[in-house]
GROMACS .gro file of C-alpha atoms in nm:
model
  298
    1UNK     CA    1   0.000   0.000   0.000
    2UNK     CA    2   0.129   0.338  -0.070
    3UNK     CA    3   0.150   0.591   0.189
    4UNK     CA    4  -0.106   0.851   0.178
    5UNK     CA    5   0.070   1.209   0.169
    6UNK     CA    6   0.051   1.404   0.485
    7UNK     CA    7  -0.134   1.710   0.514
    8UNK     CA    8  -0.040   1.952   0.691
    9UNK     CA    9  -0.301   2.174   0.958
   10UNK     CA   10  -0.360   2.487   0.723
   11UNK     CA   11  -0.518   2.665   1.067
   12UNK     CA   12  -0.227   2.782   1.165
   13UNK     CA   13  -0.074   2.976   0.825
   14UNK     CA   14  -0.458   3.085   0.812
   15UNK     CA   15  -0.425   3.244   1.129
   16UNK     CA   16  -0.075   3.422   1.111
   17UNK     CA   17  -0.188   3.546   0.761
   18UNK     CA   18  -0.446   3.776   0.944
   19UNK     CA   19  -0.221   3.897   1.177
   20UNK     CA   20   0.038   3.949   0.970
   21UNK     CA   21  -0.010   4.299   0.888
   22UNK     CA   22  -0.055   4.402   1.260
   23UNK     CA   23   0.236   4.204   1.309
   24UNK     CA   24   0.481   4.418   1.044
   25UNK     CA   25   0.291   4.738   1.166
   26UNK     CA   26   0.359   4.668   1.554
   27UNK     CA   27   0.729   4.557   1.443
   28UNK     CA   28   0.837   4.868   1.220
   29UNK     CA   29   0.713   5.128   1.471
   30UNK     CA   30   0.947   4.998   1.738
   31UNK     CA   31   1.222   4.951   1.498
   32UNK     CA   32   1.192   5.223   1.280
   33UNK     CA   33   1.358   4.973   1.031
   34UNK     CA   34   1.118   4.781   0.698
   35UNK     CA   35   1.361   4.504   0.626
   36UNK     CA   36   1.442   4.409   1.059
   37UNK     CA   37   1.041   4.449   1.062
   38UNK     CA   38   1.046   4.156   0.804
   39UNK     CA   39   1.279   3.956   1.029
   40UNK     CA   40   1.107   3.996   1.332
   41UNK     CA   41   0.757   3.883   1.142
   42UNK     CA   42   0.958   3.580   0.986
   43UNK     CA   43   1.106   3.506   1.369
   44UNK     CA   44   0.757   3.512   1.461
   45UNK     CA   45   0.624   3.276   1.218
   46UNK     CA   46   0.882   2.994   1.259
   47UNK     CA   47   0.749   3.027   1.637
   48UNK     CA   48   0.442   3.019   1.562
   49UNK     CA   49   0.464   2.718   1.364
   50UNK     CA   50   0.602   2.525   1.651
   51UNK     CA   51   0.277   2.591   1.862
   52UNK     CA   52   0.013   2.408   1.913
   53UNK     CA   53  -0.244   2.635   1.806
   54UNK     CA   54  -0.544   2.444   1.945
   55UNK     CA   55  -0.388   2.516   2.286
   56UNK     CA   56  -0.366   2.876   2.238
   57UNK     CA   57  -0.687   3.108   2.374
   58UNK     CA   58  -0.576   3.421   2.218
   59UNK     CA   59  -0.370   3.400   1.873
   60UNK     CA   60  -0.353   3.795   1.851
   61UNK     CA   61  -0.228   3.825   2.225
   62UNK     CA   62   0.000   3.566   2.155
   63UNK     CA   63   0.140   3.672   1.861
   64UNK     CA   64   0.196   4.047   1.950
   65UNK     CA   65   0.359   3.922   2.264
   66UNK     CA   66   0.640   3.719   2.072
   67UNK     CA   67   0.660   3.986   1.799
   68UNK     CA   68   0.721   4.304   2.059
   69UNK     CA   69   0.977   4.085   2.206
   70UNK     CA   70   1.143   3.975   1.939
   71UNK     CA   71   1.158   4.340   1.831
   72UNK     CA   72   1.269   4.472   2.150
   73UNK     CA   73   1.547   4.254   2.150
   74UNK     CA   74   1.636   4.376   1.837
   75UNK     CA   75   1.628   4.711   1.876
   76UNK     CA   76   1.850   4.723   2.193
   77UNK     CA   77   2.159   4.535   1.928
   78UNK     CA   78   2.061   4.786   1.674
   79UNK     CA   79   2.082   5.118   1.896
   80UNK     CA   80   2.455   4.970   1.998
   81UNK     CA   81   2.567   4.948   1.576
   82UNK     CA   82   2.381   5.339   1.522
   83UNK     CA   83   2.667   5.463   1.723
   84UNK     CA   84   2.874   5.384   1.442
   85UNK     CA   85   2.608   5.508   1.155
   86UNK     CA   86   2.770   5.734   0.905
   87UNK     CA   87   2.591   6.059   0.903
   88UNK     CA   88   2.226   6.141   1.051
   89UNK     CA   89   1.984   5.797   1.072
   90UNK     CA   90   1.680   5.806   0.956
   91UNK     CA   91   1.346   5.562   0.974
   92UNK     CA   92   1.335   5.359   0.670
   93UNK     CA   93   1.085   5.461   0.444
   94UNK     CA   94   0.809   5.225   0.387
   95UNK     CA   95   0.450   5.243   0.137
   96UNK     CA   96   0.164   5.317   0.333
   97UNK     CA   97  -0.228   5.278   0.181
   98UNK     CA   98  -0.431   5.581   0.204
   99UNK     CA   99  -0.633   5.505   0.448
  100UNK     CA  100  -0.339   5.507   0.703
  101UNK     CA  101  -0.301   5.849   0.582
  102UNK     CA  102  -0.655   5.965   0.672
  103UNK     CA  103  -0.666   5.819   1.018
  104UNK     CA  104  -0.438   6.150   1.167
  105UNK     CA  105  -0.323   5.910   1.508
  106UNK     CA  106  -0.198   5.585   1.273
  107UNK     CA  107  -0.060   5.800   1.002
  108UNK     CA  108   0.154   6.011   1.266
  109UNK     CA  109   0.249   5.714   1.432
  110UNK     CA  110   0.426   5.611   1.132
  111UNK     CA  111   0.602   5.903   1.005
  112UNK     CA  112   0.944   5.979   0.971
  113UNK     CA  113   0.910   6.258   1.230
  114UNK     CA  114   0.776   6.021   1.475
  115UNK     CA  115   0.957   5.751   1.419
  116UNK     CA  116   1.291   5.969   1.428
  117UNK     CA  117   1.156   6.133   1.774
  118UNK     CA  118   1.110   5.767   1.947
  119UNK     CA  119   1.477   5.698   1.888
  120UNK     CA  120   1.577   5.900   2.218
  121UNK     CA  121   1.379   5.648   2.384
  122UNK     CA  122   1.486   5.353   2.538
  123UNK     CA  123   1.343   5.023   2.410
  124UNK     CA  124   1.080   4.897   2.651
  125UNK     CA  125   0.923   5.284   2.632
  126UNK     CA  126   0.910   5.284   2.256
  127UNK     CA  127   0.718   4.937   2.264
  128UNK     CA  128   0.517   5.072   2.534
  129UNK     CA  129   0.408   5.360   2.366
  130UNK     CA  130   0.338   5.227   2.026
  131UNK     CA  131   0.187   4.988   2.188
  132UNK     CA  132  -0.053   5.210   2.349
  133UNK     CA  133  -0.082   5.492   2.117
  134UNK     CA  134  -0.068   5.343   1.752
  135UNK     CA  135  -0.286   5.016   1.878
  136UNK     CA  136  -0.492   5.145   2.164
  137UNK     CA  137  -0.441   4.779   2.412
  138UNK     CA  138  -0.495   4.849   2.725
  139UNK     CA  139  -0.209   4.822   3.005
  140UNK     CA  140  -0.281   4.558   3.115
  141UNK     CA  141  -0.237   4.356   2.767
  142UNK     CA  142   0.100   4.564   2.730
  143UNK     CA  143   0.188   4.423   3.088
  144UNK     CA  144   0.202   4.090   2.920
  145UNK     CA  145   0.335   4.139   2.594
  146UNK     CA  146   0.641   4.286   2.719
  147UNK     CA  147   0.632   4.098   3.077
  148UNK     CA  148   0.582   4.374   3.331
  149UNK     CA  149   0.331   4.461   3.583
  150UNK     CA  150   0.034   4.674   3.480
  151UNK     CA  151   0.182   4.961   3.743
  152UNK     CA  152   0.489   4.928   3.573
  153UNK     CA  153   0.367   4.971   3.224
  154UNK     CA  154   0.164   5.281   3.330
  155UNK     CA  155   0.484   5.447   3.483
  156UNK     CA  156   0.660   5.351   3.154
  157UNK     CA  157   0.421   5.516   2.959
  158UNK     CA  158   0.371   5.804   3.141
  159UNK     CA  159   0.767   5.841   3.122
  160UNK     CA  160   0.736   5.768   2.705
  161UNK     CA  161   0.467   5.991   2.616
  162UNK     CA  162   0.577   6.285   2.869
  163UNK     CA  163   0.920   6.262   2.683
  164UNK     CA  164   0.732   6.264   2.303
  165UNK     CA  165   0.516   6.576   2.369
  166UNK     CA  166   0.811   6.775   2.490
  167UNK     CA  167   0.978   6.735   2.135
  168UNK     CA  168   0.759   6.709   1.916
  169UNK     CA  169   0.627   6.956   1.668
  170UNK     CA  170   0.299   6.933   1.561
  171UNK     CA  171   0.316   6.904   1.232
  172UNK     CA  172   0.045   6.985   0.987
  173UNK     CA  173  -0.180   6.663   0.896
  174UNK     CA  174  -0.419   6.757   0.632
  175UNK     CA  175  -0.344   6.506   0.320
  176UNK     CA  176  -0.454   6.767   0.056
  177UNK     CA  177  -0.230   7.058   0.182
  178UNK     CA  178   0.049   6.805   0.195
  179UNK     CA  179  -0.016   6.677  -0.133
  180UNK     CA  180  -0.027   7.019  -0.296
  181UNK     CA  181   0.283   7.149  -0.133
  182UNK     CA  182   0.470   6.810  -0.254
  183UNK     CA  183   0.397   6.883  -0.609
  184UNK     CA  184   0.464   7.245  -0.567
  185UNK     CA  185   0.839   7.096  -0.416
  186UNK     CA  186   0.830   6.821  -0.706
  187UNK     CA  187   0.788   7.114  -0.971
  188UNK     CA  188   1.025   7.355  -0.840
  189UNK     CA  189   1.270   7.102  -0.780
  190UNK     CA  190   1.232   6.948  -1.117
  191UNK     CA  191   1.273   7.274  -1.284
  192UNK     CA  192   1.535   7.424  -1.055
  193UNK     CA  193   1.359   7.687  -0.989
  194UNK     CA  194   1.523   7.869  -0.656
  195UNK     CA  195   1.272   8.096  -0.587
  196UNK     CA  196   0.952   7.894  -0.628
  197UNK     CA  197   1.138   7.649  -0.412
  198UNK     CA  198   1.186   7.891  -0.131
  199UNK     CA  199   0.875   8.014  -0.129
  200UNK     CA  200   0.732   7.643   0.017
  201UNK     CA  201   0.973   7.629   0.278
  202UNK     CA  202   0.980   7.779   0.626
  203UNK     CA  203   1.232   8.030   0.712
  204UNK     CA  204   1.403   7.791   0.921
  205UNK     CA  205   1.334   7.449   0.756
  206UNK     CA  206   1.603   7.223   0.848
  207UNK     CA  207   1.723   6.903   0.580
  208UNK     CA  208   1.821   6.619   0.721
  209UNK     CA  209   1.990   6.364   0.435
  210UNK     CA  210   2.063   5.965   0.570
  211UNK     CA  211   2.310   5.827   0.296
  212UNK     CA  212   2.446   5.608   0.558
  213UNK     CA  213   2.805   5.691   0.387
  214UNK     CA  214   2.700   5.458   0.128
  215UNK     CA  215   2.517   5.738  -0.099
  216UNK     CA  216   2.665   6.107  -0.110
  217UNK     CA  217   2.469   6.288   0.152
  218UNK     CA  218   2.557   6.616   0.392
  219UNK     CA  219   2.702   6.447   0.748
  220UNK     CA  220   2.548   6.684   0.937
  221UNK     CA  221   2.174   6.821   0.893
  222UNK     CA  222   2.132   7.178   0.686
  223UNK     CA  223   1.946   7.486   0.876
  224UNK     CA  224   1.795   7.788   0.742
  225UNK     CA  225   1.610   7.881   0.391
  226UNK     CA  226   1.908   7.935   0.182
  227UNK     CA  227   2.102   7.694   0.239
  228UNK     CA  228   1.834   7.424   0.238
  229UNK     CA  229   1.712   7.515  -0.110
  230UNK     CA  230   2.025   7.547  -0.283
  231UNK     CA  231   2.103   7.219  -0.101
  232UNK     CA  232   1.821   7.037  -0.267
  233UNK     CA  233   1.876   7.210  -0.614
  234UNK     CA  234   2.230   7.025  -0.582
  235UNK     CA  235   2.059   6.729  -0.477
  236UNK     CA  236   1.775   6.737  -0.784
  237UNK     CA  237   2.091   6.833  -1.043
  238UNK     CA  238   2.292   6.484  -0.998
  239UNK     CA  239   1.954   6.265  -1.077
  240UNK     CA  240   2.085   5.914  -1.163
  241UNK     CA  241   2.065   5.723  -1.518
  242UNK     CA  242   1.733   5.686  -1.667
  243UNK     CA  243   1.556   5.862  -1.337
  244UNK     CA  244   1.180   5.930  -1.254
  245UNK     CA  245   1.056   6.122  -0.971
  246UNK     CA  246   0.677   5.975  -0.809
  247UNK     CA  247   0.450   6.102  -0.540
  248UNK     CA  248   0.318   5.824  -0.327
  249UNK     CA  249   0.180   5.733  -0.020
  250UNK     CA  250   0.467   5.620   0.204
  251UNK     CA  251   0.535   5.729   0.615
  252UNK     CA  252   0.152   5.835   0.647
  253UNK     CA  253   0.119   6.080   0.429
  254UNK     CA  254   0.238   6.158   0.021
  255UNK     CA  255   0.633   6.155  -0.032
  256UNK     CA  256   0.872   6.149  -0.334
  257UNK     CA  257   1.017   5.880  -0.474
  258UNK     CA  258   1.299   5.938  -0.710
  259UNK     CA  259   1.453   5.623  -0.909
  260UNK     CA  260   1.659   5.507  -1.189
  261UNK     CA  261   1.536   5.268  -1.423
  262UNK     CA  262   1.229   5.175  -1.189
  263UNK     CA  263   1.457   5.153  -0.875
  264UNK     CA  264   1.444   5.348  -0.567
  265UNK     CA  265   1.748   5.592  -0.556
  266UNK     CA  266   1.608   5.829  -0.292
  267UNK     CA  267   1.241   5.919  -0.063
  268UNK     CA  268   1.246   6.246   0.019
  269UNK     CA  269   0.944   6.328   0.278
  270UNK     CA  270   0.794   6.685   0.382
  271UNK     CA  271   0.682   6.782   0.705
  272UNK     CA  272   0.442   7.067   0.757
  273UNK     CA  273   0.395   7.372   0.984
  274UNK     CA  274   0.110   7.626   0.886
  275UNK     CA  275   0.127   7.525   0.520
  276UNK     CA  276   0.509   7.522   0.464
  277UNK     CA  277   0.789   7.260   0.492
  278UNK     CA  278   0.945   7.265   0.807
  279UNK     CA  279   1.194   6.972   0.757
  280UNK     CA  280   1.280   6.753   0.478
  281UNK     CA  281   1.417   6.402   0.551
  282UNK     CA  282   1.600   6.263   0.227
  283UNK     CA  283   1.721   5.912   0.260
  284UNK     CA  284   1.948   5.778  -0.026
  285UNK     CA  285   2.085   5.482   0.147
  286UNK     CA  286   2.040   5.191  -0.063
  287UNK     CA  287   1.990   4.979   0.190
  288UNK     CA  288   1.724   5.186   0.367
  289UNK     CA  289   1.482   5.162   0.016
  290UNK     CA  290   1.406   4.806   0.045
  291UNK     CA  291   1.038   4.920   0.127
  292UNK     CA  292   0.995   5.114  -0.161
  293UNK     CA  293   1.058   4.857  -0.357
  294UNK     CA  294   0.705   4.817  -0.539
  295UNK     CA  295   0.628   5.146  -0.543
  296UNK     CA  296   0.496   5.180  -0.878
  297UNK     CA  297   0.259   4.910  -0.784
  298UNK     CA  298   0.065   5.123  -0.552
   0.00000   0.00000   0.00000
């Protein structure tokens, strides 16, 4: 007799596939990093597979837990190798759907500004607050994902949140003002127009460029009006081979995508205050564009 073939329980792949996304979204907001996001997911999965799902009340709870672990652990080897990071770090970019971009608290959660202002904190806060703010559980759910008393987790977010409202700038979240001012920067850029340029950013707009020493880039970030804008004519006169520059939806809100022969070269994204840009993060890190890879897909 031949052996029948073994099936394997689909319930479990079923149930990690609709988590998945919550999974990636949960992971890059503590890292800050698309392709360690990946990692931690995959990490996740190959756990999960080992479980024995009929045995497990609450997939979600369970999942989160070993995902905000797995990236906490992660972050605390990856702060130790950013004191070596050529130049300013920045959040790697990754594609966002619109309606991440109309819901104001998930698409601020996920911008570069955000994501750049959680670096100062340490890695059980960040988790915390992401955690709390981007996913709304309740402290006592936190307490066990990251394996701390509900007091505890209060204190720590207190401590998180306290720290983010004392830095941060509220930028301005309206999607059509953004968009507009994006192509107005797109156009002026494009056509190296100075002036037009300067009148769409803020007197003291500051331009922070991540090239991780692995893409030219300034090592040190660029104050003021005038030398911003010339800055970013210089940038928008050395386009690549065969380049193309795209507004999409990536961070929250609309960016630029700039790319040579379909590829990502560099995501430049804008950040508001009463209707002008305030600060321009530019990464052209290769390595940092992995999740702008299917851009012209969206």
């Amino acid at each position: 007799m031949v052996g029948a073939a073994v099936v394997e329980d689909p319930e479990p792949l079923r149930i990690f596939t609709e988590q998945r996304g919550r999974l990636h979204a949960v992971a890059y907001r503590v890292l800050g990093r698309f392709t360690d996001a990946e990692d931690v997911v995959q990490e996740a999965w190959l756990r999960w597979s080992r479980v024995a799902v009929a045995d497990v009340a609450d997939p979600e709870a369970y999942l989160v837990r070993v995902t905000t672990r797995l990236a906490i652990d992660r972050l605390r080897s990856a702060q130790a190798r950013r004191e070596s990071y050529v130049g300013p770090w920045l959040p790697e970019p990754m594609l966002t759907s619109p309606d991440v971009a109309e819901n104001v608290t998930l698409g601020e959660t996920v911008s570069s500004a955000m994501l750049l202002l959680l670096e100062a904190l340490s890695p059980l806060e960040r988790a915390v607050f992401v955690l709390r703010e981007a996913f709304d559980y309740s402290y006592a759910e936190i307490g066990e994902f990251v394996g701390r008393s509900e007091p505890s987790v209060r204190q720590t977010a207190r401590r998180a949140r306290e720290h983010v409202e004392r830095q941060r700038v509220r930028y301005d979240t309206d999607q059509a003002t953004r968009a507009l001012v994006t192509e107005r920067f797109v156009a002026a850029c494009s056509g190296g127009d100075l002036a037009s340029l300067m009148d769409v950013l803020a007197p003291d707009v500051v331009l922070v460029s991540d090239g991780g020493g692995l893409a030219p880039a300034p090592r040190k970030a660029i104050s003021g009006l005038d030398m911003v804008a010339r800055a970013l004519l210089t940038f928008a006169g050395r386009m690549p081979e065969d380049p193309a520059t795209d507004v999409v939806s990536f961070n929250g809100g609309p960016g630029i995508v700039v790319s040579s022969a379909g590829v990502p070269v560099a995501a430049v994204s804008l950040h508001l205050v009463d209707g002008v840009v305030s600060a321009v993060h530019l990464v052209s890190n290769p390595e940092k564009l992995v999740g702008l890879r299917d851009f012209r897909a969206r």
